[in-house]
Amino acid sequence: MEAGDVIALGAESLLVRHDWLGLLAVYKIRLPKPYRHPSLDERLRRLRTRREARALIRLPEMGVPTPTLYEVDLDLSLLITEYIPGRTLKQATESSFDPDHYRKLGKLVGRMHEHGFVHYDLTTSNILVSGDDLYIIDLGLSEDSDDPEDHAVDLRVFERCLESSHPEVKEEAWRAFLRGYREEREEATDTVLRALEDLKSRVRYI
Ligand SMILES: Nc1ncnc2c1ncn2[C@@H]1O[C@H](COP(=O)(O)OP(=O)(O)O)[C@@H](O)[C@H]1O
Ligand SMILES: [Mg+2]
């Protein structure tokens, strides 16, 4: 792949690999949505860019790896970050499932929750695997929260991702994830798991 290549074009954003001060970087631009009211659209893109930039600073302080933030331009809804060579956890799992990735991820998510931070879009496409290291990305919906019910939302989104994208390894991946999560926050895990069961039964009966 040459610098300047498009890495991803999603519904929300365009990601391009390109040089930044001689470093290999990723430019993530949140694109306007034509069907949204322009001023609302601009506010939403700005808010998500701000949330993501803030998380890219906060998470590494907690010991949770993310690509390094190089630059942010809220007016352009642009983030420039370190390029991480590797693949997503989704791709890694599809080619050869490694439960250790899931235990490691559980630890990182546990650590993030322990520091009062929620991702809100925790899927295997939003985790990068590079060698033995995992990186958490796509943090535009993330927020501060110490509430176990909010932590349970992260777990529910992740569990659903396993059910829909990785059904054949779901049980083992989930067990490994929870093992890592518990290692990181023995005290709070049962409370969060209770909140998760509550959440699931509420959703079932609405
Ligand atoms: N820093 C990075 N280094 C390498 N690849 C990345 C990086 N950031 C994102 N990607 C790739 O681009 C994809 C989309 O990025 P993401 O931030 O999740 O945007 P979206 O909001 O469009 O899902 C990821 O799934 C991953 O494959
Ligand atoms: Mg994503």
JSON list of C-alpha atoms and ligand atoms in Angstrom, two decimals:
[
{"chain": "A", "resi": 1, "resn": "MET", "atom": "CA", "xyz": [0.00, 0.00, 0.00]},
{"chain": "A", "resi": 2, "resn": "GLU", "atom": "CA", "xyz": [1.30, 3.48, -0.91]},
{"chain": "A", "resi": 3, "resn": "ALA", "atom": "CA", "xyz": [0.95, 6.54, 1.35]},
{"chain": "A", "resi": 4, "resn": "GLY", "atom": "CA", "xyz": [-2.24, 8.36, 0.38]},
{"chain": "A", "resi": 5, "resn": "ASP", "atom": "CA", "xyz": [-4.25, 5.16, 0.06]},
{"chain": "A", "resi": 6, "resn": "VAL", "atom": "CA", "xyz": [-7.82, 5.02, 1.22]},
{"chain": "A", "resi": 7, "resn": "ILE", "atom": "CA", "xyz": [-7.95, 2.66, 4.23]},
{"chain": "A", "resi": 8, "resn": "ALA", "atom": "CA", "xyz": [-11.68, 2.75, 4.80]},
{"chain": "A", "resi": 9, "resn": "LEU", "atom": "CA", "xyz": [-14.75, 4.57, 3.61]},
{"chain": "A", "resi": 10, "resn": "GLY", "atom": "CA", "xyz": [-17.63, 4.07, 6.00]},
{"chain": "A", "resi": 11, "resn": "ALA", "atom": "CA", "xyz": [-21.03, 5.62, 6.40]},
{"chain": "A", "resi": 12, "resn": "GLU", "atom": "CA", "xyz": [-19.56, 8.17, 8.81]},
{"chain": "A", "resi": 13, "resn": "SER", "atom": "CA", "xyz": [-16.01, 8.77, 7.74]},
{"chain": "A", "resi": 14, "resn": "LEU", "atom": "CA", "xyz": [-13.16, 8.51, 5.27]},
{"chain": "A", "resi": 15, "resn": "LEU", "atom": "CA", "xyz": [-9.76, 7.20, 6.42]},
{"chain": "A", "resi": 16, "resn": "VAL", "atom": "CA", "xyz": [-6.67, 7.84, 4.36]},
{"chain": "A", "resi": 17, "resn": "ARG", "atom": "CA", "xyz": [-3.10, 6.75, 5.03]},
{"chain": "A", "resi": 18, "resn": "HIS", "atom": "CA", "xyz": [-0.72, 9.62, 4.38]},
{"chain": "A", "resi": 19, "resn": "ASP", "atom": "CA", "xyz": [2.50, 11.22, 5.54]},
{"chain": "A", "resi": 20, "resn": "TRP", "atom": "CA", "xyz": [2.44, 13.64, 8.53]},
{"chain": "A", "resi": 21, "resn": "LEU", "atom": "CA", "xyz": [5.75, 15.34, 9.37]},
{"chain": "A", "resi": 22, "resn": "GLY", "atom": "CA", "xyz": [7.56, 12.38, 7.88]},
{"chain": "A", "resi": 23, "resn": "LEU", "atom": "CA", "xyz": [5.53, 9.87, 9.91]},
{"chain": "A", "resi": 24, "resn": "LEU", "atom": "CA", "xyz": [3.06, 7.39, 8.46]},
{"chain": "A", "resi": 25, "resn": "ALA", "atom": "CA", "xyz": [-0.31, 8.63, 9.65]},
{"chain": "A", "resi": 26, "resn": "VAL", "atom": "CA", "xyz": [-4.04, 8.10, 9.30]},
{"chain": "A", "resi": 27, "resn": "TYR", "atom": "CA", "xyz": [-6.27, 11.05, 8.37]},
{"chain": "A", "resi": 28, "resn": "LYS", "atom": "CA", "xyz": [-9.83, 10.42, 9.56]},
{"chain": "A", "resi": 29, "resn": "ILE", "atom": "CA", "xyz": [-12.39, 12.85, 8.20]},
{"chain": "A", "resi": 30, "resn": "ARG", "atom": "CA", "xyz": [-16.01, 12.74, 9.29]},
{"chain": "A", "resi": 31, "resn": "LEU", "atom": "CA", "xyz": [-18.11, 13.31, 6.20]},
{"chain": "A", "resi": 32, "resn": "PRO", "atom": "CA", "xyz": [-21.23, 15.48, 5.97]},
{"chain": "A", "resi": 33, "resn": "LYS", "atom": "CA", "xyz": [-24.47, 13.54, 5.85]},
{"chain": "A", "resi": 34, "resn": "PRO", "atom": "CA", "xyz": [-26.63, 15.10, 3.15]},
{"chain": "A", "resi": 35, "resn": "TYR", "atom": "CA", "xyz": [-29.90, 14.01, 4.75]},
{"chain": "A", "resi": 36, "resn": "ARG", "atom": "CA", "xyz": [-29.09, 15.71, 8.08]},
{"chain": "A", "resi": 37, "resn": "HIS", "atom": "CA", "xyz": [-29.78, 19.38, 8.71]},
{"chain": "A", "resi": 38, "resn": "PRO", "atom": "CA", "xyz": [-26.44, 21.12, 7.91]},
{"chain": "A", "resi": 39, "resn": "SER", "atom": "CA", "xyz": [-25.97, 22.89, 11.24]},
{"chain": "A", "resi": 40, "resn": "LEU", "atom": "CA", "xyz": [-26.99, 19.81, 13.26]},
{"chain": "A", "resi": 41, "resn": "ASP", "atom": "CA", "xyz": [-24.70, 17.72, 11.06]},
{"chain": "A", "resi": 42, "resn": "GLU", "atom": "CA", "xyz": [-21.77, 20.05, 11.68]},
{"chain": "A", "resi": 43, "resn": "ARG", "atom": "CA", "xyz": [-22.38, 20.04, 15.42]},
{"chain": "A", "resi": 44, "resn": "LEU", "atom": "CA", "xyz": [-22.52, 16.22, 15.53]},
{"chain": "A", "resi": 45, "resn": "ARG", "atom": "CA", "xyz": [-19.34, 15.81, 13.51]},
{"chain": "A", "resi": 46, "resn": "ARG", "atom": "CA", "xyz": [-17.55, 18.33, 15.69]},
{"chain": "A", "resi": 47, "resn": "LEU", "atom": "CA", "xyz": [-18.78, 16.63, 18.89]},
{"chain": "A", "resi": 48, "resn": "ARG", "atom": "CA", "xyz": [-17.68, 13.17, 17.74]},
{"chain": "A", "resi": 49, "resn": "THR", "atom": "CA", "xyz": [-14.29, 14.42, 16.59]},
{"chain": "A", "resi": 50, "resn": "ARG", "atom": "CA", "xyz": [-13.85, 16.13, 19.96]},
{"chain": "A", "resi": 51, "resn": "ARG", "atom": "CA", "xyz": [-14.87, 13.01, 21.87]},
{"chain": "A", "resi": 52, "resn": "GLU", "atom": "CA", "xyz": [-12.53, 10.84, 19.84]},
{"chain": "A", "resi": 53, "resn": "ALA", "atom": "CA", "xyz": [-9.58, 13.26, 20.24]},
{"chain": "A", "resi": 54, "resn": "ARG", "atom": "CA", "xyz": [-10.17, 13.49, 23.97]},
{"chain": "A", "resi": 55, "resn": "ALA", "atom": "CA", "xyz": [-10.32, 9.70, 24.30]},
{"chain": "A", "resi": 56, "resn": "LEU", "atom": "CA", "xyz": [-7.11, 9.31, 22.29]},
{"chain": "A", "resi": 57, "resn": "ILE", "atom": "CA", "xyz": [-5.42, 11.45, 24.96]},
{"chain": "A", "resi": 58, "resn": "ARG", "atom": "CA", "xyz": [-7.14, 9.98, 28.02]},
{"chain": "A", "resi": 59, "resn": "LEU", "atom": "CA", "xyz": [-6.92, 6.24, 27.27]},
{"chain": "A", "resi": 60, "resn": "PRO", "atom": "CA", "xyz": [-3.12, 6.02, 27.03]},
{"chain": "A", "resi": 61, "resn": "GLU", "atom": "CA", "xyz": [-2.93, 7.84, 30.38]},
{"chain": "A", "resi": 62, "resn": "MET", "atom": "CA", "xyz": [-4.94, 4.94, 31.83]},
{"chain": "A", "resi": 63, "resn": "GLY", "atom": "CA", "xyz": [-2.62, 2.37, 30.26]},
{"chain": "A", "resi": 64, "resn": "VAL", "atom": "CA", "xyz": [-5.03, 1.57, 27.42]},
{"chain": "A", "resi": 65, "resn": "PRO", "atom": "CA", "xyz": [-3.24, 1.71, 24.05]},
{"chain": "A", "resi": 66, "resn": "THR", "atom": "CA", "xyz": [-4.67, 3.77, 21.19]},
{"chain": "A", "resi": 67, "resn": "PRO", "atom": "CA", "xyz": [-2.97, 5.20, 18.09]},
{"chain": "A", "resi": 68, "resn": "THR", "atom": "CA", "xyz": [-1.09, 8.35, 19.13]},
{"chain": "A", "resi": 69, "resn": "LEU", "atom": "CA", "xyz": [-3.02, 11.54, 18.36]},
{"chain": "A", "resi": 70, "resn": "TYR", "atom": "CA", "xyz": [-0.98, 13.82, 16.10]},
{"chain": "A", "resi": 71, "resn": "GLU", "atom": "CA", "xyz": [-3.40, 16.61, 15.28]},
{"chain": "A", "resi": 72, "resn": "VAL", "atom": "CA", "xyz": [-7.07, 17.55, 15.49]},
{"chain": "A", "resi": 73, "resn": "ASP", "atom": "CA", "xyz": [-9.05, 20.15, 13.53]},
{"chain": "A", "resi": 74, "resn": "LEU", "atom": "CA", "xyz": [-12.60, 20.47, 14.84]},
{"chain": "A", "resi": 75, "resn": "ASP", "atom": "CA", "xyz": [-13.66, 22.86, 12.04]},
{"chain": "A", "resi": 76, "resn": "LEU", "atom": "CA", "xyz": [-12.72, 20.23, 9.45]},
{"chain": "A", "resi": 77, "resn": "SER", "atom": "CA", "xyz": [-13.83, 17.25, 11.60]},
{"chain": "A", "resi": 78, "resn": "LEU", "atom": "CA", "xyz": [-10.35, 15.89, 11.01]},
{"chain": "A", "resi": 79, "resn": "LEU", "atom": "CA", "xyz": [-8.19, 13.69, 13.22]},
{"chain": "A", "resi": 80, "resn": "ILE", "atom": "CA", "xyz": [-4.63, 12.73, 12.37]},
{"chain": "A", "resi": 81, "resn": "THR", "atom": "CA", "xyz": [-3.24, 9.73, 14.25]},
{"chain": "A", "resi": 82, "resn": "GLU", "atom": "CA", "xyz": [-0.44, 7.23, 14.15]},
{"chain": "A", "resi": 83, "resn": "TYR", "atom": "CA", "xyz": [-0.86, 4.46, 11.55]},
{"chain": "A", "resi": 84, "resn": "ILE", "atom": "CA", "xyz": [-0.93, 1.05, 13.21]},
{"chain": "A", "resi": 85, "resn": "PRO", "atom": "CA", "xyz": [0.29, -1.72, 10.91]},
{"chain": "A", "resi": 86, "resn": "GLY", "atom": "CA", "xyz": [-1.77, -4.85, 11.39]},
{"chain": "A", "resi": 87, "resn": "ARG", "atom": "CA", "xyz": [-5.43, -5.76, 11.12]},
{"chain": "A", "resi": 88, "resn": "THR", "atom": "CA", "xyz": [-8.66, -5.54, 12.98]},
{"chain": "A", "resi": 89, "resn": "LEU", "atom": "CA", "xyz": [-9.58, -8.09, 15.64]},
{"chain": "A", "resi": 90, "resn": "LYS", "atom": "CA", "xyz": [-12.43, -9.10, 13.30]},
{"chain": "A", "resi": 91, "resn": "GLN", "atom": "CA", "xyz": [-9.98, -10.00, 10.52]},
{"chain": "A", "resi": 92, "resn": "ALA", "atom": "CA", "xyz": [-7.57, -11.69, 12.96]},
{"chain": "A", "resi": 93, "resn": "THR", "atom": "CA", "xyz": [-10.41, -13.79, 14.42]},
{"chain": "A", "resi": 94, "resn": "GLU", "atom": "CA", "xyz": [-11.69, -14.79, 10.98]},
{"chain": "A", "resi": 95, "resn": "SER", "atom": "CA", "xyz": [-8.27, -16.04, 9.90]},
{"chain": "A", "resi": 96, "resn": "SER", "atom": "CA", "xyz": [-7.31, -17.75, 13.19]},
{"chain": "A", "resi": 97, "resn": "PHE", "atom": "CA", "xyz": [-9.13, -17.30, 16.49]},
{"chain": "A", "resi": 98, "resn": "ASP", "atom": "CA", "xyz": [-6.86, -16.58, 19.45]},
{"chain": "A", "resi": 99, "resn": "PRO", "atom": "CA", "xyz": [-8.62, -16.47, 22.84]},
{"chain": "A", "resi": 100, "resn": "ASP", "atom": "CA", "xyz": [-5.65, -14.59, 24.27]},
{"chain": "A", "resi": 101, "resn": "HIS", "atom": "CA", "xyz": [-6.62, -11.53, 22.20]},
{"chain": "A", "resi": 102, "resn": "TYR", "atom": "CA", "xyz": [-9.98, -11.58, 23.95]},
{"chain": "A", "resi": 103, "resn": "ARG", "atom": "CA", "xyz": [-8.51, -11.95, 27.42]},
{"chain": "A", "resi": 104, "resn": "LYS", "atom": "CA", "xyz": [-6.23, -8.98, 26.68]},
{"chain": "A", "resi": 105, "resn": "LEU", "atom": "CA", "xyz": [-9.13, -6.96, 25.35]},
{"chain": "A", "resi": 106, "resn": "GLY", "atom": "CA", "xyz": [-11.17, -7.78, 28.47]},
{"chain": "A", "resi": 107, "resn": "LYS", "atom": "CA", "xyz": [-8.34, -6.37, 30.57]},
{"chain": "A", "resi": 108, "resn": "LEU", "atom": "CA", "xyz": [-8.18, -3.16, 28.53]},
{"chain": "A", "resi": 109, "resn": "VAL", "atom": "CA", "xyz": [-11.94, -2.64, 28.67]},
{"chain": "A", "resi": 110, "resn": "GLY", "atom": "CA", "xyz": [-11.93, -3.40, 32.41]},
{"chain": "A", "resi": 111, "resn": "ARG", "atom": "CA", "xyz": [-9.17, -0.84, 32.93]},
{"chain": "A", "resi": 112, "resn": "MET", "atom": "CA", "xyz": [-11.06, 1.75, 30.88]},
{"chain": "A", "resi": 113, "resn": "HIS", "atom": "CA", "xyz": [-14.25, 1.19, 32.91]},
{"chain": "A", "resi": 114, "resn": "GLU", "atom": "CA", "xyz": [-12.28, 1.24, 36.17]},
{"chain": "A", "resi": 115, "resn": "HIS", "atom": "CA", "xyz": [-11.13, 4.75, 35.16]},
{"chain": "A", "resi": 116, "resn": "GLY", "atom": "CA", "xyz": [-14.72, 5.83, 34.45]},
{"chain": "A", "resi": 117, "resn": "PHE", "atom": "CA", "xyz": [-14.69, 5.68, 30.67]},
{"chain": "A", "resi": 118, "resn": "VAL", "atom": "CA", "xyz": [-17.15, 3.98, 28.29]},
{"chain": "A", "resi": 119, "resn": "HIS", "atom": "CA", "xyz": [-16.53, 3.24, 24.57]},
{"chain": "A", "resi": 120, "resn": "TYR", "atom": "CA", "xyz": [-20.15, 2.74, 23.37]},
{"chain": "A", "resi": 121, "resn": "ASP", "atom": "CA", "xyz": [-19.17, 1.12, 20.05]},
{"chain": "A", "resi": 122, "resn": "LEU", "atom": "CA", "xyz": [-17.15, -1.87, 21.18]},
{"chain": "A", "resi": 123, "resn": "THR", "atom": "CA", "xyz": [-16.90, -4.24, 18.22]},
{"chain": "A", "resi": 124, "resn": "THR", "atom": "CA", "xyz": [-14.13, -6.40, 16.80]},
{"chain": "A", "resi": 125, "resn": "SER", "atom": "CA", "xyz": [-13.80, -3.92, 13.88]},
{"chain": "A", "resi": 126, "resn": "ASN", "atom": "CA", "xyz": [-12.87, -1.21, 16.38]},
{"chain": "A", "resi": 127, "resn": "ILE", "atom": "CA", "xyz": [-9.90, -3.06, 17.85]},
{"chain": "A", "resi": 128, "resn": "LEU", "atom": "CA", "xyz": [-6.56, -3.24, 16.02]},
{"chain": "A", "resi": 129, "resn": "VAL", "atom": "CA", "xyz": [-4.16, -6.14, 16.45]},
{"chain": "A", "resi": 130, "resn": "SER", "atom": "CA", "xyz": [-0.50, -5.40, 15.74]},
{"chain": "A", "resi": 131, "resn": "GLY", "atom": "CA", "xyz": [1.94, -8.15, 16.70]},
{"chain": "A", "resi": 132, "resn": "ASP", "atom": "CA", "xyz": [1.08, -8.98, 20.32]},
{"chain": "A", "resi": 133, "resn": "ASP", "atom": "CA", "xyz": [-0.50, -5.59, 20.99]},
{"chain": "A", "resi": 134, "resn": "LEU", "atom": "CA", "xyz": [-4.12, -4.45, 20.89]},
{"chain": "A", "resi": 135, "resn": "TYR", "atom": "CA", "xyz": [-5.24, -0.87, 20.23]},
{"chain": "A", "resi": 136, "resn": "ILE", "atom": "CA", "xyz": [-8.69, 0.58, 20.83]},
{"chain": "A", "resi": 137, "resn": "ILE", "atom": "CA", "xyz": [-10.03, 2.88, 18.08]},
{"chain": "A", "resi": 138, "resn": "ASP", "atom": "CA", "xyz": [-13.22, 4.57, 16.83]},
{"chain": "A", "resi": 139, "resn": "LEU", "atom": "CA", "xyz": [-13.92, 6.51, 20.01]},
{"chain": "A", "resi": 140, "resn": "GLY", "atom": "CA", "xyz": [-16.36, 9.12, 18.67]},
{"chain": "A", "resi": 141, "resn": "LEU", "atom": "CA", "xyz": [-19.21, 7.97, 20.94]},
{"chain": "A", "resi": 142, "resn": "SER", "atom": "CA", "xyz": [-17.12, 7.52, 24.08]},
{"chain": "A", "resi": 143, "resn": "GLU", "atom": "CA", "xyz": [-18.01, 9.24, 27.35]},
{"chain": "A", "resi": 144, "resn": "ASP", "atom": "CA", "xyz": [-17.05, 9.51, 30.99]},
{"chain": "A", "resi": 145, "resn": "SER", "atom": "CA", "xyz": [-19.14, 7.34, 33.28]},
{"chain": "A", "resi": 146, "resn": "ASP", "atom": "CA", "xyz": [-18.72, 5.42, 36.53]},
{"chain": "A", "resi": 147, "resn": "ASP", "atom": "CA", "xyz": [-22.19, 3.91, 36.26]},
{"chain": "A", "resi": 148, "resn": "PRO", "atom": "CA", "xyz": [-22.23, 0.07, 36.04]},
{"chain": "A", "resi": 149, "resn": "GLU", "atom": "CA", "xyz": [-25.30, 0.30, 33.78]},
{"chain": "A", "resi": 150, "resn": "ASP", "atom": "CA", "xyz": [-23.24, 2.24, 31.23]},
{"chain": "A", "resi": 151, "resn": "HIS", "atom": "CA", "xyz": [-20.37, -0.23, 31.55]},
{"chain": "A", "resi": 152, "resn": "ALA", "atom": "CA", "xyz": [-22.89, -3.02, 30.90]},
{"chain": "A", "resi": 153, "resn": "VAL", "atom": "CA", "xyz": [-23.84, -1.33, 27.61]},
{"chain": "A", "resi": 154, "resn": "ASP", "atom": "CA", "xyz": [-20.25, -1.79, 26.37]},
{"chain": "A", "resi": 155, "resn": "LEU", "atom": "CA", "xyz": [-20.40, -5.47, 27.31]},
{"chain": "A", "resi": 156, "resn": "ARG", "atom": "CA", "xyz": [-23.78, -5.91, 25.62]},
{"chain": "A", "resi": 157, "resn": "VAL", "atom": "CA", "xyz": [-22.66, -4.26, 22.37]},
{"chain": "A", "resi": 158, "resn": "PHE", "atom": "CA", "xyz": [-19.55, -6.46, 22.38]},
{"chain": "A", "resi": 159, "resn": "GLU", "atom": "CA", "xyz": [-21.52, -9.65, 23.14]},
{"chain": "A", "resi": 160, "resn": "ARG", "atom": "CA", "xyz": [-23.89, -8.88, 20.26]},
{"chain": "A", "resi": 161, "resn": "CYS", "atom": "CA", "xyz": [-20.93, -8.35, 17.95]},
{"chain": "A", "resi": 162, "resn": "LEU", "atom": "CA", "xyz": [-19.63, -11.82, 18.91]},
{"chain": "A", "resi": 163, "resn": "GLU", "atom": "CA", "xyz": [-23.09, -13.32, 18.29]},
{"chain": "A", "resi": 164, "resn": "SER", "atom": "CA", "xyz": [-23.45, -11.76, 14.86]},
{"chain": "A", "resi": 165, "resn": "SER", "atom": "CA", "xyz": [-19.86, -11.71, 13.51]},
{"chain": "A", "resi": 166, "resn": "HIS", "atom": "CA", "xyz": [-18.15, -14.62, 15.29]},
{"chain": "A", "resi": 167, "resn": "PRO", "atom": "CA", "xyz": [-20.86, -17.15, 16.26]},
{"chain": "A", "resi": 168, "resn": "GLU", "atom": "CA", "xyz": [-18.55, -20.17, 15.96]},
{"chain": "A", "resi": 169, "resn": "VAL", "atom": "CA", "xyz": [-16.11, -18.88, 18.62]},
{"chain": "A", "resi": 170, "resn": "LYS", "atom": "CA", "xyz": [-18.56, -16.76, 20.58]},
{"chain": "A", "resi": 171, "resn": "GLU", "atom": "CA", "xyz": [-18.61, -18.80, 23.82]},
{"chain": "A", "resi": 172, "resn": "GLU", "atom": "CA", "xyz": [-14.86, -19.09, 24.14]},
{"chain": "A", "resi": 173, "resn": "ALA", "atom": "CA", "xyz": [-14.21, -15.48, 23.14]},
{"chain": "A", "resi": 174, "resn": "TRP", "atom": "CA", "xyz": [-16.76, -14.21, 25.67]},
{"chain": "A", "resi": 175, "resn": "ARG", "atom": "CA", "xyz": [-15.33, -16.38, 28.47]},
{"chain": "A", "resi": 176, "resn": "ALA", "atom": "CA", "xyz": [-11.80, -15.15, 27.70]},
{"chain": "A", "resi": 177, "resn": "PHE", "atom": "CA", "xyz": [-12.99, -11.53, 27.55]},
{"chain": "A", "resi": 178, "resn": "LEU", "atom": "CA", "xyz": [-14.72, -11.81, 30.94]},
{"chain": "A", "resi": 179, "resn": "ARG", "atom": "CA", "xyz": [-11.69, -13.52, 32.47]},
{"chain": "A", "resi": 180, "resn": "GLY", "atom": "CA", "xyz": [-9.55, -10.52, 31.45]},
{"chain": "A", "resi": 181, "resn": "TYR", "atom": "CA", "xyz": [-12.21, -8.06, 32.60]},
{"chain": "A", "resi": 182, "resn": "ARG", "atom": "CA", "xyz": [-12.40, -9.70, 36.02]},
{"chain": "A", "resi": 183, "resn": "GLU", "atom": "CA", "xyz": [-8.61, -9.74, 36.37]},
{"chain": "A", "resi": 184, "resn": "GLU", "atom": "CA", "xyz": [-8.67, -5.98, 36.00]},
{"chain": "A", "resi": 185, "resn": "ARG", "atom": "CA", "xyz": [-11.63, -5.18, 38.27]},
{"chain": "A", "resi": 186, "resn": "GLU", "atom": "CA", "xyz": [-12.46, -8.01, 40.67]},
{"chain": "A", "resi": 187, "resn": "GLU", "atom": "CA", "xyz": [-14.65, -5.74, 42.84]},
{"chain": "A", "resi": 188, "resn": "ALA", "atom": "CA", "xyz": [-16.99, -4.35, 40.19]},
{"chain": "A", "resi": 189, "resn": "THR", "atom": "CA", "xyz": [-17.34, -7.26, 37.76]},
{"chain": "A", "resi": 190, "resn": "ASP", "atom": "CA", "xyz": [-20.34, -8.94, 39.42]},
{"chain": "A", "resi": 191, "resn": "THR", "atom": "CA", "xyz": [-22.19, -5.62, 39.64]},
{"chain": "A", "resi": 192, "resn": "VAL", "atom": "CA", "xyz": [-21.60, -4.97, 35.94]},
{"chain": "A", "resi": 193, "resn": "LEU", "atom": "CA", "xyz": [-22.66, -8.53, 35.03]},
{"chain": "A", "resi": 194, "resn": "ARG", "atom": "CA", "xyz": [-25.86, -8.08, 37.04]},
{"chain": "A", "resi": 195, "resn": "ALA", "atom": "CA", "xyz": [-26.50, -4.80, 35.19]},
{"chain": "A", "resi": 196, "resn": "LEU", "atom": "CA", "xyz": [-25.88, -6.69, 31.93]},
{"chain": "A", "resi": 197, "resn": "GLU", "atom": "CA", "xyz": [-28.49, -9.34, 32.82]},
{"chain": "A", "resi": 198, "resn": "ASP", "atom": "CA", "xyz": [-30.96, -6.57, 33.77]},
{"chain": "A", "resi": 199, "resn": "LEU", "atom": "CA", "xyz": [-30.31, -4.82, 30.48]},
{"chain": "A", "resi": 200, "resn": "LYS", "atom": "CA", "xyz": [-30.87, -8.02, 28.50]},
{"chain": "A", "resi": 201, "resn": "SER", "atom": "CA", "xyz": [-34.12, -8.88, 30.28]},
{"chain": "A", "resi": 202, "resn": "ARG", "atom": "CA", "xyz": [-35.41, -5.32, 29.84]},
{"chain": "A", "resi": 203, "resn": "VAL", "atom": "CA", "xyz": [-34.65, -5.32, 26.14]},
{"chain": "A", "resi": 204, "resn": "ARG", "atom": "CA", "xyz": [-36.33, -8.72, 25.77]},
{"chain": "A", "resi": 205, "resn": "TYR", "atom": "CA", "xyz": [-39.60, -7.56, 27.33]},
{"chain": "A", "resi": 206, "resn": "ILE", "atom": "CA", "xyz": [-40.03, -4.08, 25.88]},
{"chain": "B", "resi": 1, "resn": "LIG", "atom": "N1", "xyz": [-4.68, 4.23, 13.28]},
{"chain": "B", "resi": 1, "resn": "LIG", "atom": "C1", "xyz": [-5.03, 3.29, 12.41]},
{"chain": "B", "resi": 1, "resn": "LIG", "atom": "N2", "xyz": [-4.09, 2.49, 11.85]},
{"chain": "B", "resi": 1, "resn": "LIG", "atom": "C2", "xyz": [-4.44, 1.54, 10.96]},
{"chain": "B", "resi": 1, "resn": "LIG", "atom": "N3", "xyz": [-5.71, 1.30, 10.54]},
{"chain": "B", "resi": 1, "resn": "LIG", "atom": "C3", "xyz": [-6.70, 2.05, 11.07]},
{"chain": "B", "resi": 1, "resn": "LIG", "atom": "C4", "xyz": [-6.42, 3.08, 12.02]},
{"chain": "B", "resi": 1, "resn": "LIG", "atom": "N4", "xyz": [-7.59, 3.68, 12.36]},
{"chain": "B", "resi": 1, "resn": "LIG", "atom": "C5", "xyz": [-8.55, 3.05, 11.66]},
{"chain": "B", "resi": 1, "resn": "LIG", "atom": "N5", "xyz": [-8.05, 2.06, 10.88]},
{"chain": "B", "resi": 1, "resn": "LIG", "atom": "C6", "xyz": [-8.81, 1.18, 9.95]},
{"chain": "B", "resi": 1, "resn": "LIG", "atom": "O1", "xyz": [-9.92, 1.92, 9.44]},
{"chain": "B", "resi": 1, "resn": "LIG", "atom": "C7", "xyz": [-11.16, 1.30, 9.83]},
{"chain": "B", "resi": 1, "resn": "LIG", "atom": "C8", "xyz": [-12.19, 2.37, 10.15]},
{"chain": "B", "resi": 1, "resn": "LIG", "atom": "O2", "xyz": [-11.72, 3.18, 11.22]},
{"chain": "B", "resi": 1, "resn": "LIG", "atom": "P1", "xyz": [-12.71, 3.66, 12.39]},
{"chain": "B", "resi": 1, "resn": "LIG", "atom": "O3", "xyz": [-11.96, 4.64, 13.24]},
{"chain": "B", "resi": 1, "resn": "LIG", "atom": "O4", "xyz": [-13.28, 2.46, 13.06]},
{"chain": "B", "resi": 1, "resn": "LIG", "atom": "O5", "xyz": [-13.82, 4.49, 11.56]},
{"chain": "B", "resi": 1, "resn": "LIG", "atom": "P2", "xyz": [-15.39, 4.26, 11.33]},
{"chain": "B", "resi": 1, "resn": "LIG", "atom": "O6", "xyz": [-16.04, 5.25, 12.24]},
{"chain": "B", "resi": 1, "resn": "LIG", "atom": "O7", "xyz": [-15.60, 4.59, 9.88]},
{"chain": "B", "resi": 1, "resn": "LIG", "atom": "O8", "xyz": [-15.72, 2.84, 11.68]},
{"chain": "B", "resi": 1, "resn": "LIG", "atom": "C9", "xyz": [-10.80, 0.40, 11.01]},
{"chain": "B", "resi": 1, "resn": "LIG", "atom": "O9", "xyz": [-11.70, -0.67, 11.16]},
{"chain": "B", "resi": 1, "resn": "LIG", "atom": "C10", "xyz": [-9.40, -0.04, 10.65]},
{"chain": "B", "resi": 1, "resn": "LIG", "atom": "O10", "xyz": [-9.45, -1.09, 9.71]},
{"chain": "B", "resi": 2, "resn": "MG", "atom": "MG", "xyz": [-15.18, 1.61, 13.21]}
]
